[in-house]
DNA sequence: GTAGTTGGTTGTGCGGTCATAACTATTTTT
DNA sequence: AAAAATAGTTATGACCGCACAACCAACTAC
């Protein structure tokens, strides 16, 4: 754990950083989208920005899970895949969209952490099957737990709204 | 542009990679969430996973914008910030949550690309103000355009649903 | 006016991501 | 049986993100 290199720092006692005189211009970036209004495109933009803020800024589970497990998100992704089902290095490589050598590196890392092991393939002695260990399964479960934690506000949403959201999201996914 | 190291490869003529015999076990990870049902927590989980899929997998605008502009997403973030409003390196560092030396590196990069320049601060000769150039403003606009592009399905949603989604998202953001 | 603080730069280095090349051990093809 | 393909490993090395240390210039406070 390292100290934050730059905090939001709303300290009212701070010596006040030098501000720009703000040369009477356009009012600089209305980020939360101009106005929902009734125009569908405008509303879509507003909703889209809101969704991005919610998922990418407010609740960045990738970062959380990487921090919690002390490994990069890609390792977590590999671990979860392996925990879901033992697979060959080749299959893992395909899943992660990386080449074979790097897959070896990734699996080496998981093995070194005691989260996975390599076992011979029953039918093909060239292959190795990557399996999760008990510790790995626990870690993967923890990862799942974090990834699957919705924002608190989602769980306290009015049931009708929650149902509507779920239905709409399903529709958006086709 | 490099060739994809491993494609999804659903080629039916391929020699068929060695599959595991699938040792009659639990049915391996029901990822799209078990069932919406009527349980609020279950519905919340389902909706949350759907949102993550939509935002993080189907429409990863960060990757798109980085690819389109040929720079890392962090550079894009810096560029957009600078384009919104000229600011000092210190302020930019705070915004990006990186330390001062790395901020210098980032700004150097933007300057080298012709997207920004450094100008003296009117009131404090220690400071430098980073401003966007014309090319930088164009690049930032392009970045904005990509980031602000909702999934097509969102724009073709029934107006009632779109309005509902927008309202619910706003509520989730507090 | 000297001391301490702040803004910025340069240099160095660590860890992560990832590819290429080269090699071994198998399996498949002919 | 020889040739070709496939699974995996072992270098090696590139690039990126980013921090830390050390430093200078300018501003602030005593």
Coordinates of C-alpha atoms (C1' of nucleotides) in Angstrom, one line a residue:
Chain A
X1 CA 0.0 0.0 0.0
X2 CA 1.4 3.4 -1.0
X3 CA 0.3 6.9 0.0
X4 CA -2.0 8.6 -2.5
X5 CA 0.2 10.7 -4.7
X6 CA -2.4 13.4 -5.0
X7 CA -5.6 13.6 -3.0
X8 CA -8.7 15.5 -3.9
X9 CA -7.6 17.8 -1.2
X10 CA -10.6 20.1 -0.4
X11 CA -8.6 21.5 2.6
X12 CA -10.0 24.9 3.3
X13 CA -6.7 25.8 5.1
X14 CA -4.5 25.1 2.1
X15 CA -2.4 28.0 0.7
X16 CA -4.7 28.1 -2.3
X17 CA -3.2 27.0 -5.6
X18 CA -2.7 29.6 -8.3
X19 CA -5.9 29.8 -10.3
X20 CA -6.2 31.0 -13.9
X21 CA -7.9 34.4 -14.2
X22 CA -10.5 32.6 -16.4
X23 CA -10.4 34.7 -19.6
X24 CA -14.1 35.4 -20.2
X25 CA -14.8 32.5 -22.5
X26 CA -17.2 29.7 -23.2
X27 CA -18.4 28.1 -19.9
X28 CA -16.0 25.2 -20.1
X29 CA -17.4 21.7 -20.6
X30 CA -20.9 20.9 -19.3
X31 CA -20.0 17.3 -18.7
X32 CA -23.1 15.7 -17.2
X33 CA -24.8 16.3 -20.6
X34 CA -26.6 19.5 -21.5
X35 CA -30.2 18.5 -20.5
X36 CA -32.3 15.4 -20.7
X37 CA -35.2 17.2 -22.3
X38 CA -37.5 15.3 -24.6
X39 CA -35.2 14.8 -27.6
X40 CA -34.5 11.1 -27.7
X41 CA -30.8 11.5 -28.8
X42 CA -30.3 14.0 -26.1
X43 CA -31.8 11.7 -23.5
X44 CA -29.8 8.8 -24.8
X45 CA -26.6 10.8 -24.5
X46 CA -27.5 11.9 -21.0
X47 CA -28.3 8.3 -19.9
X48 CA -25.2 7.0 -21.6
X49 CA -23.0 9.5 -19.7
X50 CA -24.7 8.6 -16.5
X51 CA -24.1 4.9 -17.1
X52 CA -20.4 5.5 -17.9
X53 CA -20.0 7.6 -14.7
X54 CA -21.7 4.9 -12.7
X55 CA -19.8 1.9 -14.1
X56 CA -16.4 3.4 -14.9
X57 CA -15.9 6.0 -12.2
X58 CA -18.1 5.4 -9.3
X59 CA -17.9 1.6 -9.2
X60 CA -14.8 0.5 -11.0
X61 CA -14.9 -3.2 -9.9
X62 CA -11.8 -4.1 -12.0
X63 CA -9.7 -1.8 -9.9
X64 CA -11.3 -3.0 -6.7
X65 CA -10.8 -6.6 -7.4
X66 CA -7.2 -6.1 -8.6
X67 CA -6.4 -4.2 -5.4
X68 CA -8.2 -6.7 -3.2
X69 CA -6.4 -9.7 -4.6
X70 CA -3.1 -8.0 -5.1
X71 CA -2.8 -8.9 -8.8
X72 CA -3.6 -7.3 -12.1
X73 CA -7.0 -7.6 -13.5
X74 CA -5.8 -9.8 -16.3
X75 CA -4.6 -12.3 -13.7
X76 CA -7.9 -12.2 -12.0
X77 CA -9.6 -12.8 -15.3
X78 CA -7.4 -15.8 -15.9
X79 CA -8.0 -17.1 -12.4
X80 CA -11.8 -16.8 -12.7
X81 CA -11.7 -18.6 -16.0
X82 CA -9.7 -21.4 -14.6
X83 CA -11.9 -21.6 -11.6
X84 CA -14.9 -21.9 -13.7
X85 CA -13.5 -24.9 -15.5
X86 CA -10.1 -26.5 -15.9
X87 CA -8.7 -25.9 -19.3
X88 CA -5.6 -26.2 -21.4
X89 CA -3.1 -23.4 -21.8
X90 CA -4.1 -23.1 -25.4
X91 CA -7.7 -22.6 -24.5
X92 CA -6.8 -20.1 -21.8
X93 CA -4.6 -18.2 -24.3
X94 CA -7.6 -18.0 -26.7
X95 CA -9.9 -16.8 -23.9
X96 CA -7.4 -14.1 -22.8
X97 CA -6.5 -13.2 -26.4
X98 CA -2.8 -13.5 -25.7
X99 CA -0.1 -15.7 -27.3
X100 CA 1.2 -18.9 -25.9
X101 CA 4.4 -17.7 -24.3
X102 CA 2.6 -15.0 -22.3
X103 CA 0.0 -17.6 -21.3
X104 CA 2.9 -19.6 -19.8
X105 CA 3.9 -16.5 -17.8
X106 CA 0.4 -15.9 -16.5
X107 CA 0.0 -19.5 -15.5
X108 CA 3.4 -19.5 -13.9
X109 CA 2.3 -16.6 -11.8
X110 CA -0.9 -18.2 -10.7
X111 CA 1.0 -21.3 -9.8
X112 CA 3.6 -19.4 -7.9
X113 CA 0.8 -17.8 -5.9
X114 CA -0.6 -21.2 -5.1
X115 CA -3.8 -20.4 -6.9
X116 CA -3.6 -23.0 -9.7
X117 CA -1.6 -26.0 -10.8
X118 CA -0.8 -27.8 -14.0
X119 CA -1.9 -31.4 -14.5
X120 CA -1.3 -33.6 -17.5
X121 CA -4.0 -33.9 -20.1
X122 CA -5.7 -37.3 -20.0
X123 CA -5.7 -37.8 -23.8
X124 CA -2.9 -35.6 -25.1
X125 CA 0.5 -35.7 -23.5
X126 CA 1.5 -32.4 -25.1
X127 CA -1.2 -30.5 -23.3
X128 CA -1.3 -29.4 -19.8
X129 CA -4.6 -28.7 -18.0
X130 CA -4.6 -25.7 -15.6
X131 CA -6.7 -26.3 -12.6
X132 CA -7.6 -24.1 -9.7
X133 CA -6.4 -25.0 -6.2
X134 CA -8.5 -24.6 -3.1
X135 CA -6.8 -21.3 -2.4
X136 CA -7.4 -20.3 -6.0
X137 CA -11.1 -21.2 -5.8
X138 CA -11.4 -19.1 -2.6
X139 CA -9.7 -16.2 -4.4
X140 CA -11.9 -16.6 -7.4
X141 CA -15.0 -16.6 -5.3
X142 CA -13.9 -13.4 -3.6
X143 CA -13.3 -11.9 -7.0
X144 CA -16.7 -12.9 -8.1
X145 CA -18.2 -11.5 -5.0
X146 CA -16.6 -8.1 -5.7
X147 CA -17.4 -8.1 -9.4
X148 CA -21.0 -9.0 -8.6
X149 CA -21.5 -6.4 -6.1
X150 CA -24.0 -3.9 -7.5
X151 CA -23.9 -0.3 -6.3
X152 CA -25.9 0.0 -3.0
X153 CA -28.3 2.3 -4.7
X154 CA -29.2 -0.4 -7.1
X155 CA -30.3 -2.7 -4.4
X156 CA -32.4 -0.1 -2.7
X157 CA -34.1 1.0 -5.9
X158 CA -37.8 0.8 -6.0
X159 CA -38.8 -2.7 -7.1
X160 CA -40.6 -1.4 -10.1
X161 CA -37.7 0.6 -11.2
X162 CA -35.3 -2.2 -10.6
X163 CA -37.4 -4.5 -12.7
X164 CA -37.7 -1.9 -15.4
X165 CA -34.0 -1.4 -15.4
X166 CA -33.3 -5.1 -15.7
X167 CA -35.7 -5.5 -18.5
X168 CA -34.3 -2.5 -20.4
X169 CA -30.7 -3.6 -20.0
X170 CA -31.7 -7.1 -21.2
X171 CA -33.2 -5.4 -24.3
X172 CA -30.1 -3.3 -24.9
X173 CA -28.0 -6.5 -24.8
X174 CA -30.2 -7.9 -27.6
Chain B
X1 CA -1.6 -2.5 -36.7
X2 CA -0.6 -6.0 -35.7
X3 CA -2.3 -9.3 -36.6
X4 CA -4.5 -10.7 -33.8
X5 CA -2.5 -13.1 -31.8
X6 CA -5.4 -15.4 -31.3
X7 CA -8.8 -15.0 -33.0
X8 CA -12.1 -16.4 -31.7
X9 CA -11.6 -18.9 -34.5
X10 CA -14.9 -20.7 -35.0
X11 CA -13.5 -22.3 -38.1
X12 CA -15.3 -25.6 -38.7
X13 CA -12.4 -26.9 -40.7
X14 CA -9.9 -26.5 -37.9
X15 CA -8.2 -29.7 -36.6
X16 CA -10.2 -29.4 -33.4
X17 CA -8.3 -28.5 -30.3
X18 CA -8.1 -31.2 -27.6
X19 CA -11.1 -30.9 -25.3
X20 CA -11.3 -31.9 -21.8
X21 CA -13.5 -35.0 -21.1
X22 CA -15.6 -32.8 -18.8
X23 CA -15.6 -34.9 -15.6
X24 CA -19.3 -34.9 -14.8
X25 CA -19.3 -32.0 -12.4
X26 CA -21.2 -28.8 -11.5
X27 CA -22.3 -27.1 -14.7
X28 CA -19.5 -24.6 -14.8
X29 CA -20.4 -20.9 -14.1
X30 CA -23.8 -19.6 -15.1
X31 CA -22.4 -16.2 -16.0
X32 CA -25.4 -14.2 -17.2
X33 CA -26.8 -14.5 -13.7
X34 CA -29.0 -17.3 -12.5
X35 CA -32.4 -15.9 -13.1
X36 CA -34.0 -12.4 -12.8
X37 CA -37.0 -13.8 -10.8
X38 CA -38.6 -11.5 -8.3
X39 CA -36.0 -11.4 -5.6
X40 CA -34.7 -7.9 -5.6
X41 CA -31.1 -8.9 -4.9
X42 CA -31.2 -11.4 -7.7
X43 CA -32.6 -8.9 -10.1
X44 CA -30.1 -6.3 -9.0
X45 CA -27.3 -8.8 -9.7
X46 CA -28.7 -9.7 -13.1
X47 CA -29.1 -6.0 -14.0
X48 CA -25.6 -5.2 -12.8
X49 CA -24.0 -8.0 -14.8
X50 CA -25.9 -6.8 -17.8
X51 CA -24.7 -3.3 -17.3
X52 CA -21.1 -4.5 -17.0
X53 CA -21.4 -6.5 -20.1
X54 CA -22.9 -3.6 -22.0
X55 CA -20.4 -1.0 -20.8
X56 CA -17.2 -3.0 -20.4
X57 CA -17.4 -5.6 -23.1
X58 CA -19.8 -4.6 -25.8
X59 CA -19.0 -0.9 -25.9
X60 CA -15.6 -0.3 -24.5
X61 CA -15.3 3.4 -25.5
X62 CA -12.0 3.7 -23.7
X63 CA -10.4 1.3 -26.0
X64 CA -12.1 2.7 -29.0
X65 CA -11.0 6.2 -28.3
X66 CA -7.4 5.1 -27.5
X67 CA -7.2 3.2 -30.8
X68 CA -8.8 6.0 -32.8
X69 CA -6.4 8.7 -31.5
X70 CA -3.3 6.4 -31.3
X71 CA -2.7 7.2 -27.7
X72 CA -3.4 5.7 -24.3
X73 CA -6.6 6.4 -22.6
X74 CA -4.9 8.4 -19.9
X75 CA -3.5 10.7 -22.6
X76 CA -6.9 11.1 -24.0
X77 CA -8.2 12.0 -20.5
X78 CA -5.5 14.6 -20.1
X79 CA -6.2 16.0 -23.5
X80 CA -9.9 16.3 -22.9
X81 CA -9.3 18.0 -19.6
X82 CA -6.9 20.5 -21.2
X83 CA -9.3 21.1 -24.1
X84 CA -12.1 21.9 -21.7
X85 CA -10.1 24.5 -20.0
X86 CA -6.4 25.6 -19.8
X87 CA -4.8 24.6 -16.5
X88 CA -1.6 24.4 -14.7
X89 CA 0.4 21.2 -14.6
X90 CA -0.4 21.0 -10.9
X91 CA -4.1 21.1 -11.5
X92 CA -3.8 18.5 -14.3
X93 CA -1.8 16.3 -12.0
X94 CA -4.5 16.5 -9.4
X95 CA -7.1 15.7 -12.0
X96 CA -5.3 12.7 -13.3
X97 CA -4.2 11.6 -9.8
X98 CA -0.6 11.2 -10.8
X99 CA 2.5 12.9 -9.4
X100 CA 4.2 16.0 -10.8
X101 CA 7.0 14.3 -12.7
X102 CA 4.7 12.0 -14.5
X103 CA 2.5 15.0 -15.4
X104 CA 5.5 16.5 -17.1
X105 CA 5.9 13.4 -19.1
X106 CA 2.2 13.4 -20.2
X107 CA 2.3 17.1 -21.2
X108 CA 5.6 16.5 -23.0
X109 CA 3.8 13.9 -25.0
X110 CA 0.9 16.0 -25.8
X111 CA 3.2 18.8 -26.8
X112 CA 5.3 16.5 -29.0
X113 CA 2.1 15.4 -30.7
X114 CA 1.2 19.0 -31.4
X115 CA -1.9 18.8 -29.3
X116 CA -1.1 21.2 -26.6
X117 CA 1.4 23.8 -25.6
X118 CA 2.8 25.4 -22.5
X119 CA 2.4 29.1 -21.8
X120 CA 3.5 31.1 -18.9
X121 CA 1.1 31.8 -16.1
X122 CA 0.1 35.4 -16.0
X123 CA 0.4 35.8 -12.2
X124 CA 2.9 33.2 -11.2
X125 CA 6.1 32.7 -13.1
X126 CA 6.7 29.3 -11.5
X127 CA 3.5 27.9 -13.1
X128 CA 3.0 26.9 -16.7
X129 CA -0.4 26.8 -18.2
X130 CA -1.2 23.9 -20.6
X131 CA -3.4 24.9 -23.4
X132 CA -4.9 22.9 -26.2
X133 CA -3.8 23.7 -29.8
X134 CA -6.2 23.7 -32.8
X135 CA -5.2 20.2 -33.6
X136 CA -5.6 19.2 -30.0
X137 CA -9.1 20.7 -29.9
X138 CA -10.0 18.7 -33.0
X139 CA -8.6 15.5 -31.4
X140 CA -10.5 16.2 -28.2
X141 CA -13.7 16.7 -30.1
X142 CA -13.2 13.5 -31.9
X143 CA -12.6 11.8 -28.5
X144 CA -15.8 13.4 -27.1
X145 CA -17.7 12.2 -30.1
X146 CA -16.6 8.6 -29.6
X147 CA -17.1 8.6 -25.8
X148 CA -20.5 10.1 -26.2
X149 CA -21.7 7.6 -28.7
X150 CA -24.3 5.5 -27.0
X151 CA -24.9 2.0 -28.2
X152 CA -27.3 2.0 -31.2
X153 CA -29.8 0.0 -29.2
X154 CA -30.0 2.8 -26.7
X155 CA -31.1 5.3 -29.4
X156 CA -33.7 3.0 -30.8
X157 CA -35.2 2.2 -27.4
X158 CA -38.8 3.0 -27.0
X159 CA -39.1 6.6 -25.8
X160 CA -40.8 5.6 -22.6
X161 CA -38.1 3.1 -21.8
X162 CA -35.4 5.6 -22.6
X163 CA -36.9 8.1 -20.4
X164 CA -37.3 5.6 -17.6
X165 CA -33.7 4.5 -18.0
X166 CA -32.4 8.0 -17.9
X167 CA -34.5 8.8 -14.8
X168 CA -33.3 5.6 -13.0
X169 CA -29.7 6.2 -13.8
X170 CA -29.9 9.7 -12.5
X171 CA -31.4 8.3 -9.3
X172 CA -28.6 5.7 -9.1
X173 CA -26.0 8.5 -9.3
X174 CA -27.7 10.2 -6.4
Chain C
dG1 C1' 16.8 38.8 3.4
dT2 C1' 17.0 34.3 4.6
dA3 C1' 14.2 30.1 5.2
dG4 C1' 10.7 27.4 3.8
dT5 C1' 7.3 26.2 0.4
dT6 C1' 5.5 25.3 -4.2
dG7 C1' 5.7 24.4 -9.5
dG8 C1' 8.1 22.1 -12.7
dT9 C1' 11.8 19.2 -14.8
dT10 C1' 15.3 15.5 -15.4
dG11 C1' 17.0 11.1 -14.3
dT12 C1' 16.4 6.5 -12.8
dG13 C1' 14.3 2.4 -12.1
dC14 C1' 10.6 -1.0 -11.1
dG15 C1' 6.7 -3.8 -12.5
dG16 C1' 3.3 -5.0 -15.9
dT17 C1' 2.0 -6.3 -20.7
dC18 C1' 3.2 -8.6 -24.5
dA19 C1' 5.6 -10.1 -28.8
dT20 C1' 9.3 -12.8 -31.4
dA21 C1' 12.5 -16.3 -31.8
dA22 C1' 14.2 -20.6 -30.8
dC23 C1' 13.6 -25.0 -28.8
dT24 C1' 11.4 -29.7 -27.0
dA25 C1' 7.9 -33.0 -26.8
dT26 C1' 4.2 -34.9 -28.7
dT27 C1' 0.6 -36.1 -32.2
dT28 C1' -1.1 -36.2 -36.9
dT29 C1' -0.6 -36.7 -41.8
dT30 C1' 1.1 -38.9 -45.7
Chain D
dA1 C1' 9.0 -43.8 -41.3
dA2 C1' 9.5 -39.1 -42.5
dA3 C1' 7.3 -34.7 -42.5
dA4 C1' 4.3 -31.4 -40.8
dA5 C1' 1.5 -29.6 -37.3
dT6 C1' 0.5 -28.6 -32.4
dA7 C1' 1.2 -27.6 -27.1
dG8 C1' 4.1 -25.7 -24.2
dT9 C1' 8.5 -23.5 -22.4
dT10 C1' 12.5 -20.4 -22.2
dA11 C1' 14.9 -16.6 -23.3
dT12 C1' 15.1 -11.8 -24.7
dG13 C1' 13.6 -7.5 -25.2
dA14 C1' 10.3 -3.8 -26.3
dC15 C1' 7.1 -0.3 -24.6
dC16 C1' 4.1 1.7 -21.2
dG17 C1' 2.7 3.5 -16.7
dC18 C1' 4.2 5.5 -12.9
dA19 C1' 6.8 6.5 -8.7
dC20 C1' 10.9 8.4 -6.2
dA21 C1' 15.0 11.2 -5.7
dA22 C1' 17.2 15.2 -6.7
dC23 C1' 17.2 19.5 -8.5
dC24 C1' 16.2 24.6 -10.0
dA25 C1' 13.3 28.6 -10.2
dA26 C1' 10.1 31.4 -8.2
dC27 C1' 7.0 32.8 -4.6
dT28 C1' 5.8 33.5 0.5
dA29 C1' 6.6 34.3 5.3
dC30 C1' 9.2 35.5 9.1

